[in-house]
Amino acid sequence: MEEGRKPTLIASVRRALHLMEAVASHPGGAPAKQLAREVRLPLATTYHLLRTLAYEGYANRLADGLWVLGDRLEALRVQSRSQALLTRIRPTLTALRDELGMASYFGLHEDGEIRVIDIADGPRAPRVDLWVGFDEAAHATAIGKCVLAQLDERTRQDYLARHPLVELTPNTITDPRELARRLRLCRELTLDREEYAIGTGCAAVPVVDATSTVVGTLAVSCGTAKLPKIEASLHRMRASAARIQRTLSLTI
C-alpha cells in the first residue's frame, strides 16, 4: 500500500549532510581522511563531496588541510532564526486579525531600519497596499511612528536624517517639529489617520520586554471609519503585544 512505502531519498544528499555533521563535530577542523572514516565513505567520494561543499560555500579547507564549515551556513542560521520568529508570532497575529477583522502587522527596529517583519491578512482583512516602500514611509505609518517614539533622541535623529519626511497624502506630517510633538504623545497607542494612504487608517502599540525596552511593534490597519473601534480595542492589542513579548523572550 502507499502508506507502507519508504520515502524516496537521494543518497548523495544524505552523504553530504552526514559529512557536514562530521565536519561540525570538530571545532578545530579535521582532515579528509578522518572525515571519510567517520562517515564510512571512500576517500575519493569524500573529497568530491568536500570540494562541492566548498564551491557552494558550505565548507572551507584551511591552509593546513583541515576542513571546517563554510560561511554560507551563517547566513542559513540567521534566516532560520527569522523563520523561527515568524513561526512563533504568526499565531498571535492571526488571532488578532480574526478577533478584530483587520490585517495585523509586526515590525522591528533592526540594523538601523524600521521593517515590517510579518503580516497576517485575508480576504476579509486585506493588508494596506504598500505603494511606497516602507523605508521611505515610516514617518507616515503607525508602526513607524510607534518605533520612532520609543527610540532615544540620537537614534531617532539619525534615522530621520537618512529618511526625509516625504509627503504621501495631504495628512502626512512633513514638519520635523510637528512630528517630534506628535511622537511625544505616542506612548500607549499610535495612529495613522490617512497619512500613508487616503481612506486607510492604522494603529500600533509597542511590544516591550521586562525592562520596558521596546523590542517590536504590533499594528492593525482598517478603513478610517473603523479607527474608533481600534481605539476601543486597545486592551486587546495590548494583550496580543504581551503574548508576542513572551514569544520573543524565548526566541531572541
Short mmCIF file of N, CA, C and O in Angstrom, two decimals, residues 23-136:
data_model
loop_
_atom_site.label_atom_id
_atom_site.label_comp_id
_atom_site.label_asym_id
_atom_site.label_seq_id
_atom_site.Cartn_x
_atom_site.Cartn_y
_atom_site.Cartn_z
N VAL A 23 32.03 17.28 9.93
CA VAL A 23 32.88 18.47 9.96
C VAL A 23 32.52 19.35 11.17
O VAL A 23 33.39 19.84 11.88
N ALA A 24 31.23 19.51 11.41
CA ALA A 24 30.77 20.35 12.53
C ALA A 24 31.18 19.79 13.88
O ALA A 24 31.32 20.54 14.86
N SER A 25 31.39 18.50 13.96
CA SER A 25 31.74 17.88 15.25
C SER A 25 33.19 18.14 15.64
O SER A 25 33.60 17.77 16.75
N HIS A 26 33.96 18.77 14.77
CA HIS A 26 35.38 19.06 15.05
C HIS A 26 35.59 20.58 15.02
O HIS A 26 35.83 21.15 13.94
N PRO A 27 35.46 21.26 16.15
CA PRO A 27 35.59 22.73 16.17
C PRO A 27 36.90 23.22 15.56
O PRO A 27 36.96 24.29 14.95
N GLY A 28 37.96 22.44 15.72
CA GLY A 28 39.26 22.85 15.18
C GLY A 28 39.53 22.34 13.79
O GLY A 28 40.62 22.54 13.25
N GLY A 29 38.55 21.70 13.18
CA GLY A 29 38.72 21.17 11.84
C GLY A 29 39.22 19.74 11.85
O GLY A 29 39.72 19.23 12.87
N ALA A 30 39.08 19.05 10.74
CA ALA A 30 39.52 17.65 10.64
C ALA A 30 39.97 17.38 9.20
O ALA A 30 39.44 17.96 8.26
N PRO A 31 40.94 16.48 9.03
CA PRO A 31 41.41 16.13 7.67
C PRO A 31 40.38 15.25 6.96
O PRO A 31 39.55 14.60 7.60
N ALA A 32 40.46 15.23 5.64
CA ALA A 32 39.50 14.47 4.84
C ALA A 32 39.54 12.99 5.18
O ALA A 32 38.50 12.32 5.20
N LYS A 33 40.75 12.44 5.45
CA LYS A 33 40.85 11.01 5.76
C LYS A 33 40.06 10.66 7.02
O LYS A 33 39.37 9.63 7.06
N GLN A 34 40.16 11.51 8.03
CA GLN A 34 39.43 11.24 9.28
C GLN A 34 37.92 11.35 9.05
O GLN A 34 37.15 10.52 9.55
N LEU A 35 37.52 12.35 8.28
CA LEU A 35 36.09 12.53 7.99
C LEU A 35 35.55 11.34 7.20
O LEU A 35 34.43 10.87 7.46
N ALA A 36 36.35 10.84 6.28
CA ALA A 36 35.92 9.68 5.48
C ALA A 36 35.68 8.47 6.36
O ALA A 36 34.70 7.73 6.18
N ARG A 37 36.58 8.27 7.33
CA ARG A 37 36.39 7.13 8.25
C ARG A 37 35.13 7.30 9.08
O ARG A 37 34.39 6.34 9.29
N GLU A 38 34.90 8.51 9.55
CA GLU A 38 33.76 8.73 10.45
C GLU A 38 32.42 8.55 9.74
O GLU A 38 31.46 8.07 10.36
N VAL A 39 32.34 8.95 8.48
CA VAL A 39 31.07 8.80 7.77
C VAL A 39 31.04 7.53 6.92
O VAL A 39 30.06 7.28 6.20
N ARG A 40 32.14 6.73 6.99
CA ARG A 40 32.21 5.45 6.29
C ARG A 40 32.02 5.62 4.78
O ARG A 40 31.18 4.95 4.16
N LEU A 41 32.80 6.53 4.22
CA LEU A 41 32.77 6.78 2.79
C LEU A 41 34.17 6.56 2.21
O LEU A 41 35.17 6.77 2.90
N PRO A 42 34.27 6.16 0.94
CA PRO A 42 35.58 6.09 0.29
C PRO A 42 36.21 7.47 0.30
O PRO A 42 35.52 8.50 0.21
N LEU A 43 37.51 7.51 0.39
CA LEU A 43 38.21 8.79 0.45
C LEU A 43 37.94 9.63 -0.79
O LEU A 43 37.74 10.85 -0.70
N ALA A 44 37.90 9.00 -1.96
CA ALA A 44 37.66 9.74 -3.19
C ALA A 44 36.28 10.41 -3.17
O ALA A 44 36.12 11.57 -3.57
N THR A 45 35.28 9.67 -2.68
CA THR A 45 33.92 10.24 -2.58
C THR A 45 33.90 11.40 -1.61
O THR A 45 33.26 12.43 -1.86
N THR A 46 34.61 11.22 -0.50
CA THR A 46 34.67 12.29 0.50
C THR A 46 35.28 13.55 -0.08
O THR A 46 34.78 14.66 0.13
N TYR A 47 36.34 13.39 -0.84
CA TYR A 47 36.98 14.56 -1.47
C TYR A 47 36.03 15.25 -2.44
O TYR A 47 35.93 16.48 -2.48
N HIS A 48 35.33 14.47 -3.23
CA HIS A 48 34.39 15.05 -4.20
C HIS A 48 33.30 15.85 -3.47
O HIS A 48 32.95 16.97 -3.88
N LEU A 49 32.78 15.28 -2.41
CA LEU A 49 31.72 15.96 -1.66
C LEU A 49 32.26 17.23 -0.99
O LEU A 49 31.60 18.28 -1.01
N LEU A 50 33.45 17.14 -0.41
CA LEU A 50 34.03 18.31 0.25
C LEU A 50 34.29 19.44 -0.76
O LEU A 50 34.04 20.61 -0.46
N ARG A 51 34.79 19.07 -1.94
CA ARG A 51 35.05 20.11 -2.95
C ARG A 51 33.73 20.77 -3.39
O ARG A 51 33.68 21.98 -3.61
N THR A 52 32.70 19.97 -3.51
CA THR A 52 31.40 20.53 -3.90
C THR A 52 30.86 21.46 -2.81
O THR A 52 30.36 22.56 -3.09
N LEU A 53 30.97 21.01 -1.57
CA LEU A 53 30.51 21.84 -0.45
C LEU A 53 31.32 23.13 -0.37
O LEU A 53 30.77 24.21 -0.09
N ALA A 54 32.61 23.04 -0.63
CA ALA A 54 33.46 24.23 -0.60
C ALA A 54 33.08 25.20 -1.72
O ALA A 54 33.04 26.42 -1.52
N TYR A 55 32.80 24.66 -2.89
CA TYR A 55 32.42 25.50 -4.02
C TYR A 55 31.14 26.29 -3.73
O TYR A 55 30.99 27.44 -4.12
N GLU A 56 30.21 25.66 -2.99
CA GLU A 56 28.94 26.30 -2.65
C GLU A 56 29.01 27.12 -1.37
O GLU A 56 28.03 27.74 -0.97
N GLY A 57 30.17 27.11 -0.69
CA GLY A 57 30.33 27.92 0.50
C GLY A 57 29.95 27.24 1.80
O GLY A 57 29.91 27.88 2.85
N TYR A 58 29.68 25.93 1.76
CA TYR A 58 29.26 25.23 2.96
C TYR A 58 30.42 24.56 3.70
O TYR A 58 30.23 24.04 4.80
N ALA A 59 31.59 24.55 3.12
CA ALA A 59 32.78 24.00 3.77
C ALA A 59 33.98 24.82 3.31
O ALA A 59 33.94 25.50 2.29
N ASN A 60 35.04 24.72 4.09
CA ASN A 60 36.24 25.50 3.77
C ASN A 60 37.48 24.69 4.17
O ASN A 60 37.54 24.14 5.27
N ARG A 61 38.44 24.63 3.26
CA ARG A 61 39.69 23.91 3.55
C ARG A 61 40.73 24.92 4.01
O ARG A 61 41.07 25.86 3.30
N LEU A 62 41.25 24.71 5.23
CA LEU A 62 42.26 25.60 5.79
C LEU A 62 43.63 25.31 5.18
O LEU A 62 43.83 24.30 4.50
N ALA A 63 44.56 26.22 5.45
CA ALA A 63 45.90 26.09 4.86
C ALA A 63 46.59 24.80 5.28
O ALA A 63 47.41 24.25 4.53
N ASP A 64 46.30 24.30 6.46
CA ASP A 64 46.95 23.07 6.93
C ASP A 64 46.21 21.81 6.49
O ASP A 64 46.52 20.71 6.94
N GLY A 65 45.19 21.97 5.61
CA GLY A 65 44.50 20.81 5.07
C GLY A 65 43.29 20.38 5.86
O GLY A 65 42.58 19.44 5.44
N LEU A 66 43.02 21.02 6.99
CA LEU A 66 41.84 20.66 7.80
C LEU A 66 40.59 21.30 7.21
O LEU A 66 40.62 22.42 6.67
N TRP A 67 39.47 20.59 7.35
CA TRP A 67 38.20 21.08 6.82
C TRP A 67 37.32 21.61 7.95
O TRP A 67 37.21 20.99 9.01
N VAL A 68 36.70 22.77 7.70
CA VAL A 68 35.77 23.37 8.65
C VAL A 68 34.51 23.80 7.89
O VAL A 68 34.49 23.78 6.65
N LEU A 69 33.50 24.17 8.61
CA LEU A 69 32.26 24.63 7.97
C LEU A 69 32.48 25.98 7.30
O LEU A 69 33.28 26.80 7.76
N GLY A 70 31.74 26.24 6.22
CA GLY A 70 31.89 27.47 5.46
C GLY A 70 30.99 28.60 5.95
O GLY A 70 30.08 28.39 6.77
N ASP A 71 31.25 29.80 5.43
CA ASP A 71 30.49 30.98 5.85
C ASP A 71 29.03 30.94 5.43
O ASP A 71 28.19 31.62 6.02
N ARG A 72 28.72 30.18 4.39
CA ARG A 72 27.34 30.13 3.90
C ARG A 72 26.37 29.66 4.98
O ARG A 72 25.20 30.04 5.01
N LEU A 73 26.87 28.84 5.89
CA LEU A 73 25.99 28.31 6.93
C LEU A 73 25.53 29.39 7.89
O LEU A 73 24.45 29.30 8.46
N GLU A 74 26.35 30.42 8.09
CA GLU A 74 25.96 31.50 9.00
C GLU A 74 24.74 32.23 8.45
O GLU A 74 23.83 32.59 9.20
N ALA A 75 24.70 32.42 7.15
CA ALA A 75 23.53 33.05 6.53
C ALA A 75 22.29 32.20 6.75
O ALA A 75 21.20 32.71 7.02
N LEU A 76 22.45 30.88 6.65
CA LEU A 76 21.32 29.99 6.90
C LEU A 76 20.86 30.07 8.35
O LEU A 76 19.66 30.03 8.63
N ARG A 77 21.82 30.19 9.26
CA ARG A 77 21.45 30.29 10.68
C ARG A 77 20.64 31.55 10.94
O ARG A 77 19.66 31.54 11.68
N VAL A 78 21.06 32.66 10.35
CA VAL A 78 20.33 33.93 10.52
C VAL A 78 18.92 33.80 9.97
O VAL A 78 17.95 34.21 10.60
N GLN A 79 18.81 33.21 8.77
CA GLN A 79 17.49 33.06 8.17
C GLN A 79 16.62 32.11 8.97
O GLN A 79 15.40 32.31 9.09
N SER A 80 17.22 31.07 9.53
CA SER A 80 16.43 30.13 10.31
C SER A 80 15.91 30.78 11.58
O SER A 80 14.80 30.47 12.03
N ARG A 81 16.68 31.70 12.17
CA ARG A 81 16.19 32.41 13.35
C ARG A 81 15.00 33.28 12.98
O ARG A 81 14.03 33.38 13.74
N SER A 82 15.06 33.92 11.80
CA SER A 82 13.93 34.74 11.35
C SER A 82 12.69 33.88 11.13
O SER A 82 11.58 34.27 11.50
N GLN A 83 12.88 32.70 10.53
CA GLN A 83 11.76 31.82 10.30
C GLN A 83 11.19 31.30 11.62
O GLN A 83 9.98 31.15 11.76
N ALA A 84 12.06 31.03 12.58
CA ALA A 84 11.59 30.59 13.89
C ALA A 84 10.76 31.68 14.55
O ALA A 84 9.75 31.41 15.21
N LEU A 85 11.19 32.94 14.37
CA LEU A 85 10.43 34.07 14.92
C LEU A 85 9.05 34.14 14.29
O LEU A 85 8.04 34.29 14.99
N LEU A 86 8.98 34.00 12.96
CA LEU A 86 7.69 34.06 12.28
C LEU A 86 6.78 32.93 12.75
O LEU A 86 5.58 33.12 12.94
N THR A 87 7.35 31.76 12.91
CA THR A 87 6.56 30.61 13.36
C THR A 87 5.93 30.87 14.72
O THR A 87 4.79 30.47 14.99
N ARG A 88 6.65 31.59 15.57
CA ARG A 88 6.17 31.85 16.92
C ARG A 88 5.15 32.98 16.98
O ARG A 88 4.20 32.92 17.75
N ILE A 89 5.35 34.04 16.19
CA ILE A 89 4.45 35.20 16.31
C ILE A 89 3.23 35.11 15.39
O ILE A 89 2.22 35.77 15.66
N ARG A 90 3.31 34.32 14.32
CA ARG A 90 2.20 34.26 13.37
C ARG A 90 0.86 33.89 14.02
O ARG A 90 -0.16 34.51 13.70
N PRO A 91 0.81 32.90 14.94
CA PRO A 91 -0.49 32.58 15.55
C PRO A 91 -1.12 33.77 16.28
O PRO A 91 -2.34 33.95 16.23
N THR A 92 -0.30 34.59 16.94
CA THR A 92 -0.84 35.75 17.64
C THR A 92 -1.36 36.78 16.66
O THR A 92 -2.44 37.38 16.86
N LEU A 93 -0.62 37.01 15.57
CA LEU A 93 -1.09 37.96 14.56
C LEU A 93 -2.38 37.48 13.92
O LEU A 93 -3.31 38.26 13.70
N THR A 94 -2.45 36.19 13.63
CA THR A 94 -3.65 35.63 13.01
C THR A 94 -4.85 35.73 13.95
O THR A 94 -5.96 36.07 13.52
N ALA A 95 -4.63 35.46 15.23
CA ALA A 95 -5.72 35.54 16.20
C ALA A 95 -6.24 36.97 16.32
O ALA A 95 -7.46 37.19 16.40
N LEU A 96 -5.34 37.94 16.33
CA LEU A 96 -5.77 39.34 16.42
C LEU A 96 -6.51 39.74 15.15
O LEU A 96 -7.52 40.46 15.22
N ARG A 97 -6.04 39.30 14.01
CA ARG A 97 -6.74 39.57 12.74
C ARG A 97 -8.17 39.05 12.80
O ARG A 97 -9.12 39.75 12.44
N ASP A 98 -8.34 37.81 13.25
CA ASP A 98 -9.67 37.21 13.29
C ASP A 98 -10.54 37.88 14.35
O ASP A 98 -11.76 37.98 14.17
N GLU A 99 -9.93 38.30 15.44
CA GLU A 99 -10.70 38.91 16.52
C GLU A 99 -11.24 40.28 16.13
O GLU A 99 -12.39 40.62 16.42
N LEU A 100 -10.41 41.08 15.46
CA LEU A 100 -10.80 42.44 15.11
C LEU A 100 -11.31 42.57 13.67
O LEU A 100 -11.90 43.59 13.31
N GLY A 101 -11.04 41.55 12.84
CA GLY A 101 -11.43 41.63 11.45
C GLY A 101 -10.57 42.61 10.66
O GLY A 101 -11.04 43.24 9.71
N MET A 102 -9.30 42.73 11.06
CA MET A 102 -8.39 43.67 10.43
C MET A 102 -7.03 43.00 10.22
O MET A 102 -6.63 42.17 11.03
N ALA A 103 -6.33 43.40 9.18
CA ALA A 103 -4.99 42.88 8.96
C ALA A 103 -4.08 43.31 10.10
O ALA A 103 -4.19 44.44 10.60
N SER A 104 -3.20 42.43 10.54
CA SER A 104 -2.30 42.73 11.65
C SER A 104 -0.86 42.64 11.18
O SER A 104 -0.54 41.87 10.26
N TYR A 105 0.02 43.41 11.84
CA TYR A 105 1.40 43.55 11.41
C TYR A 105 2.34 43.50 12.61
O TYR A 105 1.95 43.91 13.72
N PHE A 106 3.56 43.04 12.37
CA PHE A 106 4.59 43.12 13.40
C PHE A 106 5.83 43.73 12.78
O PHE A 106 6.27 43.31 11.70
N GLY A 107 6.39 44.74 13.43
CA GLY A 107 7.57 45.42 12.91
C GLY A 107 8.66 45.50 13.95
O GLY A 107 8.42 45.35 15.16
N LEU A 108 9.89 45.74 13.47
CA LEU A 108 11.07 45.82 14.34
C LEU A 108 11.97 46.96 13.89
O LEU A 108 12.00 47.32 12.71
N HIS A 109 12.71 47.53 14.85
CA HIS A 109 13.82 48.41 14.52
C HIS A 109 15.06 47.52 14.51
O HIS A 109 15.49 47.02 15.54
N GLU A 110 15.62 47.32 13.32
CA GLU A 110 16.67 46.32 13.15
C GLU A 110 17.75 46.88 12.22
O GLU A 110 17.45 47.33 11.12
N ASP A 111 18.98 46.86 12.70
CA ASP A 111 20.12 47.34 11.90
C ASP A 111 19.90 48.76 11.40
O ASP A 111 20.21 49.11 10.26
N GLY A 112 19.33 49.59 12.26
CA GLY A 112 19.13 51.00 11.93
C GLY A 112 17.93 51.29 11.06
O GLY A 112 17.70 52.45 10.70
N GLU A 113 17.14 50.27 10.72
CA GLU A 113 15.97 50.47 9.87
C GLU A 113 14.72 49.96 10.59
O GLU A 113 14.79 49.12 11.48
N ILE A 114 13.57 50.49 10.17
CA ILE A 114 12.28 50.05 10.70
C ILE A 114 11.67 49.15 9.64
O ILE A 114 11.41 49.59 8.52
N ARG A 115 11.42 47.90 9.98
CA ARG A 115 10.97 46.93 8.99
C ARG A 115 9.70 46.22 9.45
O ARG A 115 9.54 45.92 10.64
N VAL A 116 8.82 45.95 8.49
CA VAL A 116 7.67 45.09 8.74
C VAL A 116 8.15 43.65 8.60
O VAL A 116 8.60 43.24 7.52
N ILE A 117 8.04 42.88 9.67
CA ILE A 117 8.56 41.51 9.69
C ILE A 117 7.52 40.51 9.21
O ILE A 117 7.83 39.56 8.49
N ASP A 118 6.26 40.72 9.59
CA ASP A 118 5.23 39.75 9.23
C ASP A 118 3.88 40.43 9.16
O ASP A 118 3.63 41.43 9.85
N ILE A 119 3.00 39.89 8.31
CA ILE A 119 1.65 40.41 8.13
C ILE A 119 0.68 39.24 8.12
O ILE A 119 0.92 38.24 7.44
N ALA A 120 -0.41 39.37 8.85
CA ALA A 120 -1.50 38.39 8.81
C ALA A 120 -2.71 39.09 8.23
O ALA A 120 -3.28 39.99 8.85
N ASP A 121 -3.09 38.70 7.01
CA ASP A 121 -4.24 39.32 6.36
C ASP A 121 -5.13 38.24 5.80
O ASP A 121 -4.93 37.05 6.04
N GLY A 122 -6.14 38.62 5.05
CA GLY A 122 -7.06 37.66 4.47
C GLY A 122 -8.09 38.39 3.62
O GLY A 122 -8.11 39.62 3.57
N PRO A 123 -8.97 37.63 2.96
CA PRO A 123 -9.99 38.25 2.09
C PRO A 123 -10.85 39.28 2.82
O PRO A 123 -11.23 40.30 2.24
N ARG A 124 -11.16 39.01 4.09
CA ARG A 124 -12.00 39.93 4.85
C ARG A 124 -11.17 40.93 5.66
O ARG A 124 -11.73 41.81 6.31
N ALA A 125 -9.88 40.79 5.61
CA ALA A 125 -8.98 41.70 6.33
C ALA A 125 -7.77 41.98 5.46
O ALA A 125 -6.66 41.54 5.75
N PRO A 126 -7.96 42.72 4.35
CA PRO A 126 -6.85 42.96 3.43
C PRO A 126 -5.78 43.86 4.04
O PRO A 126 -6.08 44.74 4.85
N ARG A 127 -4.55 43.63 3.62
CA ARG A 127 -3.44 44.46 4.06
C ARG A 127 -3.45 45.79 3.33
O ARG A 127 -4.07 45.92 2.27
N VAL A 128 -2.73 46.74 3.88
CA VAL A 128 -2.56 48.02 3.21
C VAL A 128 -1.69 47.81 1.97
O VAL A 128 -0.70 47.08 2.01
N ASP A 129 -2.08 48.43 0.88
CA ASP A 129 -1.28 48.37 -0.34
C ASP A 129 -0.03 49.23 -0.14
O ASP A 129 -0.11 50.45 -0.09
N LEU A 130 1.12 48.59 0.02
CA LEU A 130 2.36 49.32 0.27
C LEU A 130 2.87 49.93 -1.04
O LEU A 130 3.83 49.47 -1.64
N TRP A 131 2.21 50.98 -1.45
CA TRP A 131 2.53 51.60 -2.74
C TRP A 131 3.83 52.40 -2.68
O TRP A 131 4.44 52.68 -3.71
N VAL A 132 4.25 52.75 -1.47
CA VAL A 132 5.55 53.39 -1.26
C VAL A 132 6.34 52.50 -0.32
O VAL A 132 5.82 52.03 0.69
N GLY A 133 7.60 52.27 -0.65
CA GLY A 133 8.44 51.41 0.19
C GLY A 133 8.44 51.87 1.63
O GLY A 133 8.48 53.07 1.94
N PHE A 134 8.39 50.91 2.55
CA PHE A 134 8.29 51.27 3.97
C PHE A 134 9.49 52.06 4.45
O PHE A 134 9.37 52.90 5.34
N ASP A 135 10.66 51.82 3.85
CA ASP A 135 11.85 52.57 4.26
C ASP A 135 11.68 54.06 4.04
O ASP A 135 12.34 54.87 4.70
N GLU A 136 10.81 54.44 3.11
CA GLU A 136 10.59 55.85 2.82
C GLU A 136 9.35 56.41 3.50
O GLU A 136 9.02 57.58 3.31
#
